[in-house]
mmCIF file of C-alpha atoms (C1' of nucleotides) and ligand atoms in Angstrom:
data_model
loop_
_atom_site.group_PDB
_atom_site.id
_atom_site.type_symbol
_atom_site.label_atom_id
_atom_site.label_comp_id
_atom_site.label_asym_id
_atom_site.label_seq_id
_atom_site.Cartn_x
_atom_site.Cartn_y
_atom_site.Cartn_z
ATOM 1 C CA UNK A 452 0.066 -0.078 0.188
ATOM 2 C CA UNK A 453 1.059 3.243 -0.808
ATOM 3 C CA UNK A 454 1.970 5.128 2.581
ATOM 4 C CA UNK A 455 2.136 8.678 1.523
ATOM 5 C CA UNK A 456 5.651 9.083 2.436
ATOM 6 C CA UNK A 457 7.721 11.542 0.400
ATOM 7 C CA UNK A 458 10.764 10.698 -1.899
ATOM 8 C CA UNK A 459 9.876 7.046 -2.130
ATOM 9 C CA UNK A 460 8.993 5.789 -5.491
ATOM 10 C CA UNK A 461 9.199 2.160 -4.872
ATOM 11 C CA UNK A 462 8.015 0.824 -1.583
ATOM 12 C CA UNK A 463 9.558 -2.777 -2.124
ATOM 13 C CA UNK A 464 10.554 -3.112 1.515
ATOM 14 C CA UNK A 465 14.300 -3.783 1.154
ATOM 15 C CA UNK A 466 15.168 -2.131 -1.830
ATOM 16 C CA UNK A 467 13.822 1.491 -2.047
ATOM 17 C CA UNK A 468 14.390 3.361 -5.429
ATOM 18 C CA UNK A 469 14.855 6.656 -3.844
ATOM 19 C CA UNK A 470 14.154 10.057 -5.172
ATOM 20 C CA UNK A 471 15.966 13.097 -5.904
ATOM 21 C CA UNK A 472 15.689 16.555 -4.114
ATOM 22 C CA UNK A 473 12.610 18.147 -5.663
ATOM 23 C CA UNK A 474 13.291 21.673 -6.874
ATOM 24 C CA UNK A 475 15.783 23.379 -5.170
ATOM 25 C CA UNK A 476 18.047 26.337 -4.705
ATOM 26 C CA UNK A 477 21.405 26.008 -6.190
ATOM 27 C CA UNK A 478 24.095 26.079 -3.301
ATOM 28 C CA UNK A 479 25.580 28.667 -5.537
ATOM 29 C CA UNK A 480 22.694 30.960 -4.400
ATOM 30 C CA UNK A 481 22.818 30.153 -0.817
ATOM 31 C CA UNK A 482 26.399 31.011 -0.984
ATOM 32 C CA UNK A 483 25.879 34.523 -2.210
ATOM 33 C CA UNK A 484 23.149 34.846 0.426
ATOM 34 C CA UNK A 485 25.704 33.798 3.203
ATOM 35 C CA UNK A 486 28.420 36.132 1.777
ATOM 36 C CA UNK A 487 25.973 38.926 1.964
ATOM 37 C CA UNK A 488 24.765 38.034 5.637
ATOM 38 C CA UNK A 489 28.303 37.666 6.567
ATOM 39 C CA UNK A 490 29.278 41.124 5.385
ATOM 40 C CA UNK A 491 26.178 42.678 6.811
ATOM 41 C CA UNK A 492 26.465 41.128 10.144
ATOM 42 C CA UNK A 493 29.602 42.953 10.874
ATOM 43 C CA UNK A 494 28.785 45.984 9.308
ATOM 44 C CA UNK A 495 25.587 45.875 11.613
ATOM 45 C CA UNK A 496 28.386 46.236 14.245
ATOM 46 C CA UNK A 497 29.107 49.076 16.824
ATOM 47 C CA UNK A 498 30.933 52.290 15.383
ATOM 48 C CA UNK A 499 32.809 50.966 12.100
ATOM 49 C CA UNK A 500 34.536 53.810 10.880
ATOM 50 C CA UNK A 501 36.575 51.611 9.022
ATOM 51 C CA UNK A 502 34.329 48.871 7.629
ATOM 52 C CA UNK A 503 36.901 45.966 7.624
ATOM 53 C CA UNK A 504 36.991 44.077 4.327
ATOM 54 C CA UNK A 505 36.150 40.463 4.025
ATOM 55 C CA UNK A 506 38.170 38.195 1.934
ATOM 56 C CA UNK A 507 37.130 34.715 -0.009
ATOM 57 C CA UNK A 508 39.723 33.027 2.316
ATOM 58 C CA UNK A 509 37.807 34.422 5.400
ATOM 59 C CA UNK A 510 34.479 33.160 3.640
ATOM 60 C CA UNK A 511 35.716 29.797 2.963
ATOM 61 C CA UNK A 512 37.247 29.249 6.348
ATOM 62 C CA UNK A 513 34.183 30.354 8.025
ATOM 63 C CA UNK A 514 31.948 28.369 6.044
ATOM 64 C CA UNK A 515 33.860 25.562 5.028
ATOM 65 C CA UNK A 516 33.451 26.341 1.102
ATOM 66 C CA UNK A 517 35.331 25.626 -1.821
ATOM 67 C CA UNK A 518 37.458 28.674 -2.807
ATOM 68 C CA UNK A 519 36.730 28.688 -6.428
ATOM 69 C CA UNK A 520 32.923 28.623 -5.909
ATOM 70 C CA UNK A 521 33.063 31.363 -3.703
ATOM 71 C CA UNK A 522 35.192 33.354 -5.932
ATOM 72 C CA UNK A 523 32.799 33.063 -8.778
ATOM 73 C CA UNK A 524 29.800 34.331 -6.264
ATOM 74 C CA UNK A 525 31.818 37.045 -5.077
ATOM 75 C CA UNK A 526 32.680 38.303 -8.723
ATOM 76 C CA UNK A 527 28.732 37.775 -9.439
ATOM 77 C CA UNK A 528 27.824 39.741 -6.476
ATOM 78 C CA UNK A 529 30.336 42.327 -7.225
ATOM 79 C CA UNK A 530 29.033 42.878 -11.047
ATOM 80 C CA UNK A 531 25.310 43.080 -9.364
ATOM 81 C CA UNK A 532 26.623 45.861 -7.573
ATOM 82 C CA UNK A 533 25.886 44.557 -4.532
ATOM 83 C CA UNK A 534 29.310 44.435 -2.971
ATOM 84 C CA UNK A 535 32.048 46.430 -3.702
ATOM 85 C CA UNK A 536 35.196 44.388 -4.565
ATOM 86 C CA UNK A 537 38.812 45.579 -4.254
ATOM 87 C CA UNK A 538 41.684 44.063 -5.766
ATOM 88 C CA UNK A 539 45.464 44.098 -4.658
ATOM 89 C CA UNK A 540 46.873 43.565 -1.328
ATOM 90 C CA UNK A 541 44.670 44.147 1.736
ATOM 91 C CA UNK A 542 41.818 44.033 -0.953
ATOM 92 C CA UNK A 543 38.520 42.427 -0.063
ATOM 93 C CA UNK A 544 35.085 43.232 -0.598
ATOM 94 C CA UNK A 545 32.352 45.028 1.529
ATOM 95 C CA UNK A 546 28.472 45.803 0.894
ATOM 96 C CA UNK A 547 27.955 48.550 -1.755
ATOM 97 C CA UNK A 548 24.644 48.950 -0.488
ATOM 98 C CA UNK A 549 22.535 49.303 2.969
ATOM 99 C CA UNK A 550 21.110 46.077 3.882
ATOM 100 C CA UNK A 551 17.754 47.332 3.867
ATOM 101 C CA UNK A 552 18.391 48.251 0.072
ATOM 102 C CA UNK A 553 19.373 44.753 -0.791
ATOM 103 C CA UNK A 554 16.174 42.722 -1.798
ATOM 104 C CA UNK A 555 16.157 39.149 -1.268
ATOM 105 C CA UNK A 556 14.014 38.543 -4.399
ATOM 106 C CA UNK A 557 16.603 40.536 -6.323
ATOM 107 C CA UNK A 558 19.666 38.597 -5.179
ATOM 108 C CA UNK A 559 17.834 35.148 -5.570
ATOM 109 C CA UNK A 560 16.513 35.911 -8.874
ATOM 110 C CA UNK A 561 19.724 37.002 -10.099
ATOM 111 C CA UNK A 562 21.889 34.139 -8.536
ATOM 112 C CA UNK A 563 19.565 31.582 -9.156
ATOM 113 C CA UNK A 564 18.856 32.658 -12.629
ATOM 114 C CA UNK A 565 15.356 33.615 -13.874
ATOM 115 C CA UNK A 566 14.191 30.590 -16.220
ATOM 116 C CA UNK A 567 10.740 29.499 -16.363
ATOM 117 C CA UNK A 568 9.935 26.485 -13.711
ATOM 118 C CA UNK A 569 8.586 24.761 -16.522
ATOM 119 C CA UNK A 570 10.085 24.156 -19.938
ATOM 120 C CA UNK A 571 7.715 23.534 -22.643
ATOM 121 C CA UNK A 572 9.670 24.092 -25.785
ATOM 122 C CA UNK A 573 12.845 21.971 -25.545
ATOM 123 C CA UNK A 574 11.578 19.632 -26.438
ATOM 124 C CA UNK A 575 8.542 20.871 -27.797
ATOM 125 C CA UNK A 576 5.254 19.691 -26.022
ATOM 126 C CA UNK A 577 2.296 19.340 -28.204
ATOM 127 C CA UNK A 578 -0.271 20.435 -25.465
ATOM 128 C CA UNK A 579 1.311 23.727 -25.578
ATOM 129 C CA UNK A 580 -1.296 25.878 -27.590
ATOM 130 C CA UNK A 581 -3.895 24.539 -25.133
ATOM 131 C CA UNK A 582 -2.170 24.160 -21.926
ATOM 132 C CA UNK A 583 -3.271 26.270 -18.782
ATOM 133 C CA UNK A 584 -0.736 24.533 -16.643
ATOM 134 C CA UNK A 585 2.364 26.769 -17.770
ATOM 135 C CA UNK A 586 0.528 29.910 -16.988
ATOM 136 C CA UNK A 587 -0.295 28.633 -13.572
ATOM 137 C CA UNK A 588 2.932 27.889 -12.625
ATOM 138 C CA UNK A 589 4.460 30.955 -13.790
ATOM 139 C CA UNK A 590 2.251 32.780 -11.768
ATOM 140 C CA UNK A 591 2.957 30.668 -8.800
ATOM 141 C CA UNK A 592 6.815 31.476 -9.427
ATOM 142 C CA UNK A 593 5.945 35.121 -9.488
ATOM 143 C CA UNK A 594 4.053 34.985 -6.564
ATOM 144 C CA UNK A 595 7.010 33.303 -4.648
ATOM 145 C CA UNK A 596 9.323 36.244 -5.756
ATOM 146 C CA UNK A 597 6.657 38.845 -4.772
ATOM 147 C CA UNK A 598 6.643 37.356 -1.313
ATOM 148 C CA UNK A 599 10.564 37.619 -1.324
ATOM 149 C CA UNK A 600 10.410 40.874 -2.104
ATOM 150 C CA UNK A 601 8.998 41.995 1.134
ATOM 151 C CA UNK A 602 12.394 40.912 2.725
ATOM 152 C CA UNK A 603 15.761 42.628 2.443
ATOM 153 C CA UNK A 604 19.192 41.712 3.669
ATOM 154 C CA UNK A 605 18.350 43.488 6.770
ATOM 155 C CA UNK A 606 15.412 41.231 7.567
ATOM 156 C CA UNK A 607 18.064 38.619 7.846
ATOM 157 C CA UNK A 608 19.880 40.452 10.521
ATOM 158 C CA UNK A 609 17.640 40.274 13.208
ATOM 159 C CA UNK A 610 19.953 37.959 15.070
ATOM 160 C CA UNK A 611 22.902 39.953 13.943
ATOM 161 C CA UNK A 612 24.981 39.714 17.120
ATOM 162 C CA UNK A 613 24.549 35.801 17.107
ATOM 163 C CA UNK A 614 25.600 35.553 13.627
ATOM 164 C CA UNK A 615 28.628 37.820 14.399
ATOM 165 C CA UNK A 616 29.699 35.869 17.227
ATOM 166 C CA UNK A 617 29.167 32.362 15.087
ATOM 167 C CA UNK A 618 31.083 33.960 12.218
ATOM 168 C CA UNK A 619 33.974 35.201 14.290
ATOM 169 C CA UNK A 620 34.344 31.974 16.259
ATOM 170 C CA UNK A 621 33.839 29.524 13.491
ATOM 171 C CA UNK A 622 37.358 28.784 12.675
ATOM 172 C CA UNK B 771 29.519 46.400 -17.592
ATOM 173 C CA UNK B 772 26.890 44.099 -16.218
ATOM 174 C CA UNK B 773 24.154 43.939 -18.472
ATOM 175 C CA UNK B 774 21.387 42.488 -16.183
ATOM 176 C CA UNK B 775 20.830 39.589 -18.646
ATOM 177 C CA UNK B 776 19.946 36.285 -17.002
ATOM 178 C CA UNK B 777 21.938 33.071 -17.332
ATOM 179 C CA UNK B 778 25.120 35.105 -18.096
ATOM 180 C CA UNK B 779 27.856 34.911 -15.517
ATOM 181 C CA UNK B 780 30.871 36.031 -17.292
ATOM 182 C CA UNK B 781 30.383 38.705 -20.067
ATOM 183 C CA UNK B 782 33.620 38.435 -21.749
ATOM 184 C CA UNK B 783 32.245 38.879 -24.880
ATOM 185 C CA UNK B 784 33.485 35.895 -27.101
ATOM 186 C CA UNK B 785 33.455 33.351 -24.458
ATOM 187 C CA UNK B 786 30.586 33.260 -22.227
ATOM 188 C CA UNK B 787 30.340 31.005 -19.254
ATOM 189 C CA UNK B 788 26.584 30.142 -19.600
ATOM 190 C CA UNK B 789 24.672 29.248 -16.556
ATOM 191 C CA UNK B 790 22.278 26.601 -15.575
ATOM 192 C CA UNK B 791 18.421 26.432 -15.682
ATOM 193 C CA UNK B 792 17.871 27.967 -12.326
ATOM 194 C CA UNK B 793 15.067 26.130 -10.071
ATOM 195 C CA UNK B 794 12.778 23.763 -12.171
ATOM 196 C CA UNK B 795 10.000 21.394 -11.748
ATOM 197 C CA UNK B 796 11.393 17.575 -13.239
ATOM 198 C CA UNK B 797 10.171 16.547 -16.344
ATOM 199 C CA UNK B 798 8.917 13.621 -14.417
ATOM 200 C CA UNK B 799 6.685 15.947 -12.740
ATOM 201 C CA UNK B 800 5.469 17.704 -16.020
ATOM 202 C CA UNK B 801 5.036 14.237 -17.564
ATOM 203 C CA UNK B 802 2.766 13.073 -14.815
ATOM 204 C CA UNK B 803 0.668 16.292 -15.367
ATOM 205 C CA UNK B 804 0.429 15.374 -19.170
ATOM 206 C CA UNK B 805 -0.762 12.137 -18.493
ATOM 207 C CA UNK B 806 -3.428 13.552 -16.211
ATOM 208 C CA UNK B 807 -4.798 16.152 -18.709
ATOM 209 C CA UNK B 808 -4.591 13.415 -21.705
ATOM 210 C CA UNK B 809 -6.946 11.474 -19.520
ATOM 211 C CA UNK B 810 -9.129 14.118 -18.363
ATOM 212 C CA UNK B 811 -9.375 15.813 -21.869
ATOM 213 C CA UNK B 812 -11.101 12.309 -23.136
ATOM 214 C CA UNK B 813 -13.047 11.598 -20.132
ATOM 215 C CA UNK B 814 -14.658 15.284 -20.517
ATOM 216 C CA UNK B 815 -15.854 13.709 -24.106
ATOM 217 C CA UNK B 816 -19.488 13.399 -24.757
ATOM 218 C CA UNK B 817 -21.381 10.138 -23.693
ATOM 219 C CA UNK B 818 -18.688 7.828 -22.482
ATOM 220 C CA UNK B 819 -20.242 4.987 -21.164
ATOM 221 C CA UNK B 820 -17.080 3.156 -21.565
ATOM 222 C CA UNK B 821 -14.090 5.484 -20.684
ATOM 223 C CA UNK B 822 -11.523 4.022 -23.186
ATOM 224 C CA UNK B 823 -8.298 3.147 -21.424
ATOM 225 C CA UNK B 824 -5.188 4.858 -22.181
ATOM 226 C CA UNK B 825 -1.987 2.888 -22.583
ATOM 227 C CA UNK B 826 1.477 4.032 -21.911
ATOM 228 C CA UNK B 827 2.370 3.463 -25.763
ATOM 229 C CA UNK B 828 -0.602 5.825 -26.488
ATOM 230 C CA UNK B 829 1.001 8.464 -24.389
ATOM 231 C CA UNK B 830 4.612 8.166 -25.445
ATOM 232 C CA UNK B 831 3.175 8.406 -29.147
ATOM 233 C CA UNK B 832 1.119 11.257 -28.449
ATOM 234 C CA UNK B 833 4.064 13.099 -26.635
ATOM 235 C CA UNK B 834 6.939 11.875 -27.953
ATOM 236 C CA UNK B 835 8.248 10.434 -24.745
ATOM 237 C CA UNK B 836 10.665 7.709 -23.100
ATOM 238 C CA UNK B 837 8.328 4.760 -22.533
ATOM 239 C CA UNK B 838 10.326 3.564 -19.554
ATOM 240 C CA UNK B 839 10.004 7.158 -17.986
ATOM 241 C CA UNK B 840 6.381 7.467 -18.540
ATOM 242 C CA UNK B 841 6.009 3.788 -17.164
ATOM 243 C CA UNK B 842 7.293 4.842 -13.942
ATOM 244 C CA UNK B 843 5.222 8.004 -13.824
ATOM 245 C CA UNK B 844 2.222 5.826 -14.248
ATOM 246 C CA UNK B 845 3.012 3.802 -11.769
ATOM 247 C CA UNK B 846 3.458 6.532 -9.167
ATOM 248 C CA UNK B 847 0.278 8.041 -10.315
ATOM 249 C CA UNK B 848 -1.390 4.717 -9.835
ATOM 250 C CA UNK B 849 0.084 4.456 -6.353
ATOM 251 C CA UNK B 850 -1.288 7.753 -5.455
ATOM 252 C CA UNK B 851 -4.816 6.607 -6.287
ATOM 253 C CA UNK B 852 -5.078 9.386 -9.016
ATOM 254 C CA UNK B 853 -5.426 6.871 -11.634
ATOM 255 C CA UNK B 854 -6.606 3.205 -11.870
ATOM 256 C CA UNK B 855 -3.965 0.792 -13.716
ATOM 257 C CA UNK B 856 -5.420 -2.312 -15.582
ATOM 258 C CA UNK B 857 -2.928 -5.112 -16.265
ATOM 259 C CA UNK B 858 -3.135 -7.701 -18.777
ATOM 260 C CA UNK B 859 -4.416 -7.731 -22.418
ATOM 261 C CA UNK B 860 -6.662 -4.456 -23.147
ATOM 262 C CA UNK B 861 -5.572 -3.040 -20.016
ATOM 263 C CA UNK B 862 -4.310 0.342 -19.617
ATOM 264 C CA UNK B 863 -5.372 3.141 -17.301
ATOM 265 C CA UNK B 864 -7.980 5.758 -16.277
ATOM 266 C CA UNK B 865 -8.676 8.588 -14.116
ATOM 267 C CA UNK B 866 -9.760 7.305 -10.312
ATOM 268 C CA UNK B 867 -11.112 10.600 -9.308
ATOM 269 C CA UNK B 868 -13.267 13.286 -10.989
ATOM 270 C CA UNK B 869 -10.812 16.133 -12.401
ATOM 271 C CA UNK B 870 -12.127 18.588 -9.835
ATOM 272 C CA UNK B 871 -10.957 16.529 -7.209
ATOM 273 C CA UNK B 872 -7.520 16.141 -8.333
ATOM 274 C CA UNK B 873 -5.512 19.022 -6.838
ATOM 275 C CA UNK B 874 -2.628 20.597 -8.697
ATOM 276 C CA UNK B 875 -0.929 21.280 -5.327
ATOM 277 C CA UNK B 876 -1.088 17.543 -4.384
ATOM 278 C CA UNK B 877 0.119 16.304 -7.761
ATOM 279 C CA UNK B 878 2.984 18.340 -8.083
ATOM 280 C CA UNK B 879 4.024 18.126 -4.462
ATOM 281 C CA UNK B 880 3.693 14.370 -4.740
ATOM 282 C CA UNK B 881 5.761 13.794 -7.976
ATOM 283 C CA UNK B 882 8.119 16.582 -7.433
ATOM 284 C CA UNK B 883 8.779 15.517 -3.860
ATOM 285 C CA UNK B 884 8.550 17.640 -1.119
ATOM 286 C CA UNK B 885 12.032 18.325 0.316
ATOM 287 C CA UNK B 886 13.063 21.809 1.650
ATOM 288 C CA UNK B 887 14.181 24.327 -1.260
ATOM 289 C CA UNK B 888 17.151 25.106 0.770
ATOM 290 C CA UNK B 889 19.465 22.639 2.327
ATOM 291 C CA UNK B 890 21.190 23.495 5.571
ATOM 292 C CA UNK B 891 22.347 20.491 7.176
ATOM 293 C CA UNK B 892 24.186 18.348 4.552
ATOM 294 C CA UNK B 893 27.010 19.760 4.856
ATOM 295 C CA UNK B 894 26.048 21.619 7.962
ATOM 296 C CA UNK B 895 25.787 25.426 7.753
ATOM 297 C CA UNK B 896 27.336 27.436 10.700
ATOM 298 C CA UNK B 897 24.832 30.023 10.346
ATOM 299 C CA UNK B 898 21.908 27.705 11.065
ATOM 300 C CA UNK B 899 21.096 28.701 14.586
ATOM 301 C CA UNK B 900 20.585 32.035 13.859
ATOM 302 C CA UNK B 901 19.736 32.240 10.198
ATOM 303 C CA UNK B 902 16.359 33.619 9.068
ATOM 304 C CA UNK B 903 16.502 32.915 5.590
ATOM 305 C CA UNK B 904 15.502 29.038 5.498
ATOM 306 C CA UNK B 905 12.251 29.954 7.202
ATOM 307 C CA UNK B 906 11.840 32.790 4.682
ATOM 308 C CA UNK B 907 12.359 30.284 1.982
ATOM 309 C CA UNK B 908 10.379 27.629 3.537
ATOM 310 C CA UNK B 909 7.215 29.979 3.851
ATOM 311 C CA UNK B 910 7.504 31.083 0.244
ATOM 312 C CA UNK B 911 7.567 27.347 -0.775
ATOM 313 C CA UNK B 912 4.123 26.834 1.039
ATOM 314 C CA UNK B 913 2.910 30.114 -0.503
ATOM 315 C CA UNK B 914 3.777 28.534 -3.778
ATOM 316 C CA UNK B 915 1.460 25.294 -2.972
ATOM 317 C CA UNK B 916 -1.023 27.298 -1.452
ATOM 318 C CA UNK B 917 -1.391 29.331 -4.548
ATOM 319 C CA UNK B 918 -1.176 25.552 -6.613
ATOM 320 C CA UNK B 919 -4.156 24.254 -4.216
ATOM 321 C CA UNK B 920 -6.585 26.789 -5.745
ATOM 322 C CA UNK B 921 -6.371 24.847 -9.039
ATOM 323 C CA UNK B 922 -7.253 21.216 -10.063
ATOM 324 C CA UNK B 923 -7.007 19.055 -13.101
ATOM 325 C CA UNK B 924 -10.493 20.645 -14.129
ATOM 326 C CA UNK B 925 -8.685 24.068 -14.231
ATOM 327 C CA UNK B 926 -6.598 22.693 -16.863
ATOM 328 C CA UNK B 927 -9.517 21.684 -18.994
ATOM 329 C CA UNK B 928 -10.815 24.939 -19.751
ATOM 330 C CA UNK B 929 -9.754 24.094 -23.486
ATOM 331 C CA UNK B 930 -10.616 20.558 -23.437
ATOM 332 C CA UNK B 931 -11.883 19.964 -27.140
ATOM 333 C CA UNK B 932 -8.572 21.985 -28.199
ATOM 334 C CA UNK B 933 -6.553 19.309 -26.061
ATOM 335 C CA UNK B 934 -8.367 16.339 -27.132
ATOM 336 C CA UNK B 935 -8.115 17.433 -30.838
ATOM 337 C CA UNK B 936 -4.276 18.021 -30.466
ATOM 338 C CA UNK B 937 -4.083 14.728 -28.479
ATOM 339 C CA UNK B 938 -6.005 12.529 -31.209
ATOM 340 C CA UNK B 939 -4.009 14.050 -34.099
ATOM 341 C CA UNK B 940 -0.647 14.137 -32.611
ATOM 342 C CA UNK B 941 0.897 10.766 -34.384
ATOM 343 C "C1'" DT C 1199 59.642 44.921 -5.694
ATOM 344 C "C1'" DA C 1200 57.224 41.385 -3.247
ATOM 345 C "C1'" DT C 1201 53.089 39.976 -1.695
ATOM 346 C "C1'" DA C 1202 48.291 39.743 -1.149
ATOM 347 C "C1'" DA C 1203 44.129 39.987 -2.906
ATOM 348 C "C1'" DA C 1204 40.298 39.727 -6.840
ATOM 349 C "C1'" DA C 1205 39.506 38.296 -12.031
ATOM 350 C "C1'" DC C 1206 39.448 34.958 -15.564
ATOM 351 C "C1'" DG C 1207 39.580 30.918 -18.141
ATOM 352 C "C1'" DC C 1208 39.186 26.050 -18.516
ATOM 353 C "C1'" DA C 1209 39.355 21.125 -16.798
ATOM 354 C "C1'" DT C 1210 37.677 17.634 -13.917
ATOM 355 C "C1'" DT C 1211 34.609 15.656 -10.757
ATOM 356 C "C1'" DA C 1212 30.137 14.542 -8.449
ATOM 357 C "C1'" DT C 1213 25.479 14.233 -8.742
ATOM 358 C "C1'" DG C 1214 20.593 13.101 -9.859
ATOM 359 C "C1'" DA C 1215 17.461 13.344 -13.659
ATOM 360 C "C1'" DA C 1216 16.530 10.920 -17.823
ATOM 361 C "C1'" DT C 1217 16.745 6.881 -20.020
ATOM 362 C "C1'" DG C 1218 17.411 2.290 -21.679
ATOM 363 C "C1'" DC C 1219 16.909 -2.767 -21.309
ATOM 364 C "C1'" DA C 1220 15.581 -7.054 -19.287
ATOM 365 C "C1'" DT C 1221 12.371 -9.928 -17.072
ATOM 366 C "C1'" DG C 1222 8.336 -10.759 -14.202
ATOM 367 C "C1'" DT C 1223 3.232 -10.775 -13.733
ATOM 368 C "C1'" DT C 1224 -1.181 -10.226 -14.761
ATOM 369 C "C1'" DT C 1225 -5.349 -10.772 -17.517
ATOM 370 C "C1'" DG C 1226 -8.319 -11.044 -21.565
ATOM 371 C "C1'" DA C 1227 -8.615 -13.357 -26.007
ATOM 372 C "C1'" DT C 1228 -8.241 -16.995 -29.056
ATOM 373 C "C1'" DA D 529 -4.010 -24.109 -22.697
ATOM 374 C "C1'" DT D 530 -1.916 -21.111 -24.961
ATOM 375 C "C1'" DC D 531 -0.632 -16.667 -26.771
ATOM 376 C "C1'" DA D 532 -0.133 -11.826 -26.343
ATOM 377 C "C1'" DA D 533 -0.684 -7.401 -24.667
ATOM 378 C "C1'" DA D 534 -0.345 -4.448 -20.942
ATOM 379 C "C1'" DC D 535 1.497 -3.114 -16.525
ATOM 380 C "C1'" DA D 536 5.149 -4.024 -12.606
ATOM 381 C "C1'" DT D 537 9.823 -4.431 -11.066
ATOM 382 C "C1'" DG D 538 15.020 -3.870 -10.736
ATOM 383 C "C1'" DC D 539 19.078 -2.624 -12.415
ATOM 384 C "C1'" DA D 540 22.582 -0.544 -15.795
ATOM 385 C "C1'" DT D 541 23.616 3.384 -18.315
ATOM 386 C "C1'" DT D 542 23.790 7.880 -20.182
ATOM 387 C "C1'" DC D 543 23.375 12.834 -20.113
ATOM 388 C "C1'" DA D 544 23.141 17.359 -18.167
ATOM 389 C "C1'" DT D 545 25.093 20.346 -15.307
ATOM 390 C "C1'" DA D 546 26.028 21.982 -10.685
ATOM 391 C "C1'" DA D 547 29.877 21.871 -8.172
ATOM 392 C "C1'" DT D 548 34.634 21.732 -7.450
ATOM 393 C "C1'" DG D 549 39.758 22.217 -8.609
ATOM 394 C "C1'" DC D 550 43.880 24.439 -10.847
ATOM 395 C "C1'" DG D 551 46.518 27.778 -12.790
ATOM 396 C "C1'" DT D 552 47.396 32.173 -14.711
ATOM 397 C "C1'" DT D 553 46.412 37.032 -14.961
ATOM 398 C "C1'" DT D 554 45.663 41.546 -13.230
ATOM 399 C "C1'" DT D 555 45.776 44.886 -9.647
ATOM 400 C "C1'" DA D 556 47.027 47.340 -5.492
ATOM 401 C "C1'" DT D 557 49.642 48.263 -1.834
ATOM 402 C "C1'" DA D 558 53.020 48.147 1.829
HETATM 403 S S1 SF4 E 1903 2.178 20.181 -20.570
HETATM 404 FE FE1 SF4 E 1903 1.648 22.238 -20.465
HETATM 405 S S2 SF4 E 1903 3.300 22.905 -18.980
HETATM 406 FE FE2 SF4 E 1903 3.860 20.896 -19.618
HETATM 407 S S3 SF4 E 1903 5.340 21.137 -21.243
HETATM 408 FE FE3 SF4 E 1903 3.147 20.973 -22.257
HETATM 409 S S4 SF4 E 1903 2.923 23.025 -22.524
HETATM 410 FE FE4 SF4 E 1903 4.408 23.070 -20.847
HETATM 411 S S1 SF4 E 1904 22.732 30.418 5.080
HETATM 412 FE FE1 SF4 E 1904 20.584 29.806 6.284
HETATM 413 S S2 SF4 E 1904 19.564 29.045 4.630
HETATM 414 FE FE2 SF4 E 1904 21.292 29.174 4.030
HETATM 415 S S3 SF4 E 1904 22.446 27.050 4.524
HETATM 416 FE FE3 SF4 E 1904 22.897 28.379 6.127
HETATM 417 S S4 SF4 E 1904 21.074 28.038 7.506
HETATM 418 FE FE4 SF4 E 1904 20.560 27.198 5.505
#
DNA sequence: TATAAAACGCATTATGAATGCATGTTTGAT
DNA sequence: ATCAAACATGCATTCATAATGCGTTTTATA
């Protein structure tokens, strides 16, 4: 009998055909958000006359990530003008905007990419001319982003001190 | 300069590092919906004293899909008790419920799998204890499904005659 | 000038969806 | 009884792409 469990296609007691991860944000996107949170948490610090620059190495040490992947995300964030990057010795990067001006919807849409959540044309689906589904899903996607647009990087800073402590103690 | 285009990480004129497909529903899920639409479109037909059974071969011919993948989806739909499958000669499958009783939210959630849209624990993210993001994304996901729950398979049948014609003429 | 940092490009790996294939099982028709 | 047509099952393989790794180049500063 079907037990309603998720992620389980075949029920055959011993041998279970396990299912994938459903739709999910890319790590790439989450890494970008972590970087922004990292920067914001320290900026929210007391009197920062000199906002210390963060470096890729720092991020990687803190979160245990691959330097190269982070490298790309940082570069991307820089091109989006969400952070300012500085090359050369003592370089690094810092927020280019105030946290309240960095919309989560924008960040996620940009880092994740903005493709349709359902692909109808490659390969071509014969139902396309009379299909209501694609429109429904597309509107659902937009609702998701509309919801996200209520939040900003500042919304992620409600526990800024705790975050700052975690970040500074994590190896 | 950053041109705001999607899917384009490196702008370097000639050599562009192209980006993936963002978050997307699996083909598996869409195939399931196509199958349901196929069944519903013919059920919506005139006086069907005998609701003709559809077969996997039929679906594959119509949509140009792999028999094996469809096989699995049909099986899954059967276990979800959305369709009734009949083995043996002259077998096939048909809707087990009325289209208006088949919620798109349910179908998509089940076929797609119901994992979190953001993975925080594997590997473990140090920010987790103080992170607001995961909750925001989780609520966004639920909003998406809440929205989908407004619709049923019947909602996809507003152009049933056109669908039926497409399906019966598509090789 | 040496060094530390990001920028850039490309190669490789890891993961999982998508697909292929072979066999088993059920059921109606002959 | 037998056959053939359909779904059920299990596993192997392919393919796409995210994720990662590595090396070089550029920039800035001490
Ligand atoms: S069924 Fe509708 S949504 Fe799915 S691929 Fe075909 S046209 Fe697109
Ligand atoms: S940053 Fe927040 S959402 Fe992203 S992985 Fe860490 S805990 Fe989860």
